[in-house]
PDB file of C-alpha atoms in Angstrom:
ATOM      1  CA  MET A   1      17.179 -69.615  16.211  1.00 80.00           C
ATOM      2  CA  ASN A   2      20.440 -70.760  17.789  1.00 95.00           C
ATOM      3  CA  THR A   3      19.906 -71.769  21.457  1.00 97.00           C
ATOM      4  CA  HIS A   4      22.901 -69.745  22.666  1.00 98.00           C
ATOM      5  CA  LEU A   5      21.498 -66.681  20.870  1.00 97.00           C
ATOM      6  CA  GLU A   6      18.156 -67.268  22.624  1.00 97.00           C
ATOM      7  CA  LEU A   7      19.946 -67.238  25.930  1.00 97.00           C
ATOM      8  CA  VAL A   8      21.593 -63.944  25.109  1.00 96.00           C
ATOM      9  CA  ARG A   9      18.286 -62.439  24.058  1.00 96.00           C
ATOM     10  CA  GLU A  10      16.865 -63.628  27.379  1.00 95.00           C
ATOM     11  CA  PHE A  11      19.723 -61.789  29.145  1.00 93.00           C
ATOM     12  CA  HIS A  12      18.861 -58.638  27.210  1.00 91.00           C
ATOM     13  CA  ARG A  13      15.220 -58.827  28.091  1.00 91.00           C
ATOM     14  CA  GLN A  14      16.130 -59.175  31.797  1.00 88.00           C
ATOM     15  CA  LEU A  15      18.344 -56.071  31.637  1.00 85.00           C
ATOM     16  CA  GLY A  16      16.042 -54.070  29.374  1.00 84.00           C
ATOM     17  CA  ILE A  17      18.599 -53.845  26.606  1.00 87.00           C
ATOM     18  CA  PRO A  18      16.862 -52.818  23.408  1.00 87.00           C
ATOM     19  CA  GLN A  19      16.813 -55.471  20.703  1.00 91.00           C
ATOM     20  CA  PRO A  20      14.387 -55.867  17.755  1.00 93.00           C
ATOM     21  CA  GLU A  21      12.095 -58.818  17.878  1.00 85.00           C
ATOM     22  CA  TYR A  22      13.262 -61.414  15.418  1.00 79.00           C
ATOM     23  CA  PRO A  23      12.892 -61.206  12.356  1.00 85.00           C
ATOM     24  CA  GLU A  24      12.950 -57.386  12.512  1.00 90.00           C
ATOM     25  CA  THR A  25      16.408 -56.024  12.114  1.00 91.00           C
ATOM     26  CA  ALA A  26      18.267 -52.822  12.867  1.00 92.00           C
ATOM     27  CA  HIS A  27      21.739 -51.556  12.089  1.00 93.00           C
ATOM     28  CA  LEU A  28      24.100 -50.778  14.981  1.00 95.00           C
ATOM     29  CA  SER A  29      25.098 -47.111  15.323  1.00 95.00           C
ATOM     30  CA  ASP A  30      28.768 -46.181  15.210  1.00 97.00           C
ATOM     31  CA  MET A  31      28.814 -45.769  18.957  1.00 96.00           C
ATOM     32  CA  ASP A  32      27.065 -49.180  19.426  1.00 95.00           C
ATOM     33  CA  ILE A  33      29.852 -50.777  17.269  1.00 97.00           C
ATOM     34  CA  VAL A  34      32.551 -49.077  19.309  1.00 97.00           C
ATOM     35  CA  MET A  35      30.965 -50.185  22.558  1.00 96.00           C
ATOM     36  CA  ARG A  36      30.723 -53.777  21.226  1.00 97.00           C
ATOM     37  CA  GLN A  37      34.375 -53.556  20.208  1.00 98.00           C
ATOM     38  CA  THR A  38      35.288 -52.453  23.700  1.00 97.00           C
ATOM     39  CA  LEU A  39      33.494 -55.521  25.151  1.00 97.00           C
ATOM     40  CA  LEU A  40      35.066 -57.839  22.682  1.00 98.00           C
ATOM     41  CA  MET A  41      38.557 -56.464  23.284  1.00 98.00           C
ATOM     42  CA  GLN A  42      38.229 -56.900  27.013  1.00 97.00           C
ATOM     43  CA  ALA A  43      37.188 -60.561  26.565  1.00 97.00           C
ATOM     44  CA  GLY A  44      39.969 -60.970  24.024  1.00 98.00           C
ATOM     45  CA  GLN A  45      42.498 -59.587  26.484  1.00 97.00           C
ATOM     46  CA  ASP A  46      41.299 -62.046  29.154  1.00 97.00           C
ATOM     47  CA  SER A  47      41.630 -64.901  26.652  1.00 97.00           C
ATOM     48  CA  LEU A  48      45.171 -63.945  25.658  1.00 98.00           C
ATOM     49  CA  HIS A  49      46.135 -63.423  29.242  1.00 97.00           C
ATOM     50  CA  ALA A  50      44.884 -67.004  29.994  1.00 97.00           C
ATOM     51  CA  ILE A  51      47.063 -68.314  27.146  1.00 96.00           C
ATOM     52  CA  VAL A  52      50.075 -66.572  28.610  1.00 96.00           C
ATOM     53  CA  VAL A  53      49.548 -68.013  32.116  1.00 97.00           C
ATOM     54  CA  SER A  54      48.529 -71.472  30.682  1.00 95.00           C
ATOM     55  CA  ASP A  55      45.162 -71.494  32.423  1.00 97.00           C
ATOM     56  CA  MET A  56      42.809 -73.524  30.268  1.00 97.00           C
ATOM     57  CA  ALA A  57      39.740 -72.882  32.496  1.00 97.00           C
ATOM     58  CA  LYS A  58      40.291 -69.143  32.153  1.00 97.00           C
ATOM     59  CA  LEU A  59      40.850 -69.465  28.444  1.00 97.00           C
ATOM     60  CA  LEU A  60      37.562 -71.315  28.152  1.00 98.00           C
ATOM     61  CA  ALA A  61      35.902 -68.496  30.183  1.00 97.00           C
ATOM     62  CA  GLY A  62      37.459 -65.869  27.888  1.00 97.00           C
ATOM     63  CA  LEU A  63      36.254 -67.726  24.769  1.00 98.00           C
ATOM     64  CA  VAL A  64      32.712 -68.038  26.143  1.00 98.00           C
ATOM     65  CA  ASP A  65      32.724 -64.339  27.059  1.00 97.00           C
ATOM     66  CA  LEU A  66      33.829 -63.462  23.533  1.00 98.00           C
ATOM     67  CA  ALA A  67      31.103 -65.690  22.040  1.00 98.00           C
ATOM     68  CA  TYR A  68      28.506 -64.246  24.356  1.00 98.00           C
ATOM     69  CA  ASN A  69      29.476 -60.686  23.344  1.00 97.00           C
ATOM     70  CA  ALA A  70      29.458 -61.555  19.688  1.00 98.00           C
ATOM     71  CA  LEU A  71      25.918 -63.015  20.056  1.00 98.00           C
ATOM     72  CA  ALA A  72      24.890 -59.876  22.023  1.00 97.00           C
ATOM     73  CA  ALA A  73      25.758 -57.757  19.019  1.00 97.00           C
ATOM     74  CA  ILE A  74      23.772 -60.059  16.753  1.00 97.00           C
ATOM     75  CA  ALA A  75      20.807 -59.897  19.153  1.00 96.00           C
ATOM     76  CA  CYS A  76      20.974 -56.063  19.186  1.00 96.00           C
ATOM     77  CA  ARG A  77      20.761 -56.147  15.373  1.00 96.00           C
ATOM     78  CA  GLY A  78      17.763 -58.426  15.603  1.00 95.00           C
ATOM     79  CA  ASP A  79      19.448 -61.013  13.381  1.00 95.00           C
ATOM     80  CA  ASP A  80      19.768 -64.793  13.618  1.00 95.00           C
ATOM     81  CA  LEU A  81      23.176 -66.514  13.745  1.00 96.00           C
ATOM     82  CA  LEU A  82      24.417 -66.990  10.273  1.00 95.00           C
ATOM     83  CA  LYS A  83      26.265 -70.124   9.283  1.00 95.00           C
ATOM     84  CA  VAL A  84      29.831 -68.966   8.506  1.00 94.00           C
ATOM     85  CA  SER A  85      32.855 -71.097   7.670  1.00 92.00           C
ATOM     86  CA  VAL A  86      35.706 -70.473  10.027  1.00 92.00           C
ATOM     87  CA  THR A  87      39.176 -71.869   9.771  1.00 85.00           C
ATOM     88  CA  TRP A  88      42.294 -71.358  11.855  1.00 81.00           C
ATOM     89  CA  ARG A  89      45.716 -72.869  11.695  1.00 80.00           C
ATOM     90  CA  GLN A  90      45.325 -75.923  13.862  1.00 82.00           C
ATOM     91  CA  ASP A  91      49.001 -76.440  14.607  1.00 85.00           C
ATOM     92  CA  GLY A  92      48.714 -76.412  18.396  1.00 77.00           C
ATOM     93  CA  SER A  93      50.554 -73.071  18.379  1.00 89.00           C
ATOM     94  CA  VAL A  94      49.350 -70.430  20.834  1.00 94.00           C
ATOM     95  CA  LEU A  95      50.504 -67.805  18.352  1.00 94.00           C
ATOM     96  CA  SER A  96      48.041 -69.030  15.695  1.00 94.00           C
ATOM     97  CA  VAL A  97      45.234 -68.962  18.288  1.00 95.00           C
ATOM     98  CA  ALA A  98      46.194 -65.431  19.362  1.00 96.00           C
ATOM     99  CA  LYS A  99      46.332 -64.312  15.692  1.00 95.00           C
ATOM    100  CA  ALA A 100      42.976 -65.880  14.771  1.00 96.00           C
ATOM    101  CA  LEU A 101      41.262 -64.268  17.793  1.00 97.00           C
ATOM    102  CA  SER A 102      42.774 -60.862  17.226  1.00 97.00           C
ATOM    103  CA  GLU A 103      41.862 -60.816  13.548  1.00 97.00           C
ATOM    104  CA  ARG A 104      38.255 -61.913  14.140  1.00 98.00           C
ATOM    105  CA  ILE A 105      37.780 -59.289  16.882  1.00 98.00           C
ATOM    106  CA  GLN A 106      39.167 -56.606  14.562  1.00 98.00           C
ATOM    107  CA  GLN A 107      36.828 -57.682  11.743  1.00 98.00           C
ATOM    108  CA  CYS A 108      33.819 -57.029  14.037  1.00 98.00           C
ATOM    109  CA  CYS A 109      34.445 -53.288  13.595  1.00 98.00           C
ATOM    110  CA  SER A 110      32.303 -53.721  10.501  1.00 98.00           C
ATOM    111  CA  GLY A 111      29.232 -54.113  12.773  1.00 97.00           C
ATOM    112  CA  GLU A 112      27.984 -56.866  10.449  1.00 97.00           C
ATOM    113  CA  THR A 113      26.313 -60.050  11.618  1.00 97.00           C
ATOM    114  CA  ARG A 114      28.584 -62.284   9.570  1.00 98.00           C
ATOM    115  CA  ASP A 115      31.712 -61.017  11.386  1.00 98.00           C
ATOM    116  CA  TYR A 116      30.124 -61.485  14.799  1.00 98.00           C
ATOM    117  CA  ALA A 117      28.982 -64.917  13.749  1.00 98.00           C
ATOM    118  CA  ALA A 118      32.490 -65.783  12.568  1.00 98.00           C
ATOM    119  CA  LEU A 119      33.910 -64.754  15.931  1.00 98.00           C
ATOM    120  CA  TYR A 120      31.342 -66.873  17.737  1.00 98.00           C
ATOM    121  CA  TYR A 121      32.115 -69.994  15.613  1.00 98.00           C
ATOM    122  CA  LEU A 122      35.869 -69.436  16.061  1.00 98.00           C
ATOM    123  CA  CYS A 123      35.419 -69.348  19.892  1.00 98.00           C
ATOM    124  CA  GLN A 124      33.284 -72.477  19.681  1.00 97.00           C
ATOM    125  CA  GLN A 125      35.951 -74.282  17.617  1.00 96.00           C
ATOM    126  CA  LEU A 126      38.805 -73.203  19.814  1.00 96.00           C
ATOM    127  CA  ALA A 127      36.988 -74.258  22.982  1.00 97.00           C
ATOM    128  CA  MET A 128      36.221 -77.725  21.575  1.00 95.00           C
ATOM    129  CA  SER A 129      39.426 -78.468  19.675  1.00 93.00           C
ATOM    130  CA  PHE A 130      42.186 -76.346  21.247  1.00 94.00           C
ATOM    131  CA  VAL A 131      41.017 -76.287  24.851  1.00 96.00           C
ATOM    132  CA  ASN A 132      39.211 -79.631  24.567  1.00 96.00           C
ATOM    133  CA  ALA A 133      36.175 -78.488  26.466  1.00 98.00           C
ATOM    134  CA  ASP A 134      32.422 -78.694  26.507  1.00 98.00           C
ATOM    135  CA  PHE A 135      31.594 -75.364  24.956  1.00 98.00           C
ATOM    136  CA  ASP A 136      27.829 -75.699  25.355  1.00 98.00           C
ATOM    137  CA  GLY A 137      28.117 -76.605  29.047  1.00 98.00           C
ATOM    138  CA  ALA A 138      30.484 -73.749  29.673  1.00 98.00           C
ATOM    139  CA  PHE A 139      28.279 -71.313  27.808  1.00 98.00           C
ATOM    140  CA  ARG A 140      25.242 -72.383  29.849  1.00 98.00           C
ATOM    141  CA  ALA A 141      27.194 -72.136  33.102  1.00 97.00           C
ATOM    142  CA  VAL A 142      28.277 -68.578  32.268  1.00 96.00           C
ATOM    143  CA  HIS A 143      24.725 -67.705  31.247  1.00 96.00           C
ATOM    144  CA  ALA A 144      23.264 -69.080  34.490  1.00 96.00           C
ATOM    145  CA  ASP A 145      25.809 -67.074  36.457  1.00 94.00           C
ATOM    146  CA  ILE A 146      25.066 -63.866  34.511  1.00 92.00           C
ATOM    147  CA  MET A 147      21.349 -64.278  34.993  1.00 91.00           C
ATOM    148  CA  GLN A 148      21.792 -64.470  38.769  1.00 90.00           C
ATOM    149  CA  SER A 149      23.803 -61.241  38.918  1.00 81.00           C
ATOM    150  CA  THR A 150      22.058 -57.952  39.209  1.00 57.00           C
ATOM    151  CA  PRO A 151      23.084 -55.058  36.896  1.00 58.00           C
ATOM    152  CA  SER A 152      24.916 -52.400  38.723  1.00 52.00           C
ATOM    153  CA  ALA A 153      24.220 -49.556  36.365  1.00 54.00           C
ATOM    154  CA  SER A 154      21.009 -48.008  35.141  1.00 63.00           C
ATOM    155  CA  GLY A 155      20.553 -45.361  32.477  1.00 66.00           C
ATOM    156  CA  ASN A 156      20.901 -45.353  28.807  1.00 69.00           C
ATOM    157  CA  ASP A 157      23.986 -43.349  28.016  1.00 78.00           C
ATOM    158  CA  TYR A 158      26.959 -45.314  26.707  1.00 82.00           C
ATOM    159  CA  ALA A 159      28.840 -45.266  30.043  1.00 84.00           C
ATOM    160  CA  HIS A 160      25.908 -46.955  31.759  1.00 80.00           C
ATOM    161  CA  ARG A 161      25.234 -49.299  28.901  1.00 81.00           C
ATOM    162  CA  LEU A 162      28.895 -50.395  28.842  1.00 82.00           C
ATOM    163  CA  ALA A 163      28.858 -51.050  32.572  1.00 83.00           C
ATOM    164  CA  ARG A 164      25.522 -52.887  32.367  1.00 81.00           C
ATOM    165  CA  GLU A 165      26.662 -55.119  29.462  1.00 84.00           C
ATOM    166  CA  THR A 166      30.109 -55.937  30.840  1.00 84.00           C
ATOM    167  CA  LEU A 167      29.901 -59.522  31.826  1.00 86.00           C
ATOM    168  CA  PRO A 168      30.828 -60.496  35.403  1.00 88.00           C
ATOM    169  CA  ALA A 169      33.832 -62.763  36.034  1.00 89.00           C
ATOM    170  CA  ALA A 170      32.995 -66.149  34.807  1.00 92.00           C
ATOM    171  CA  PRO A 171      32.413 -68.976  37.257  1.00 91.00           C
ATOM    172  CA  ASP A 172      35.016 -71.759  37.517  1.00 93.00           C
ATOM    173  CA  LEU A 173      34.598 -73.728  34.318  1.00 96.00           C
ATOM    174  CA  THR A 174      37.036 -76.504  35.207  1.00 94.00           C
ATOM    175  CA  ASP A 175      34.274 -79.079  35.173  1.00 95.00           C
ATOM    176  CA  ASN A 176      33.728 -78.306  31.439  1.00 95.00           C
ATOM    177  CA  LEU A 177      37.314 -79.311  30.532  1.00 95.00           C
ATOM    178  CA  TYR A 178      37.632 -82.839  29.150  1.00 91.00           C
ATOM    179  CA  GLU A 179      41.232 -83.362  30.122  1.00 71.00           C
TER     180      GLU A 179
END
């Protein structure tokens, strides 16, 4: 199992978020998919905002949050991370990055593991080649920060679940930038 997925599953266990034990699987309900889309769109908005203000550390944080939320959906399905080929137009253009992120987030409406995996791999590629950063180090820093935070909401209705699964603001990831 992918080490980042294992970290997300650890986060879910700490918060009591239901997830099948691997290799058991479950389908996400329509409301679960909508909740996951909400989380992905929030992280996507943060990423695009970071592009607009030219803040690479915040862009890295947004990409890690997107990847973390994509893996959270996979964990809630009980699946493992699938190997998926992901390409984006590597022309250095911020528009091609924004387009690739927006399209991948939209495709996650399917609720399928392959689409969440594709978003994860896109975030990983963008962090390493567009941002020029240590994706693994940044992911682990965000995870460590999340594990130290205490969930503010309890209950199992979707409002509480959304609040509980919304990631806190990422720590400063400047040390994970190579340039």
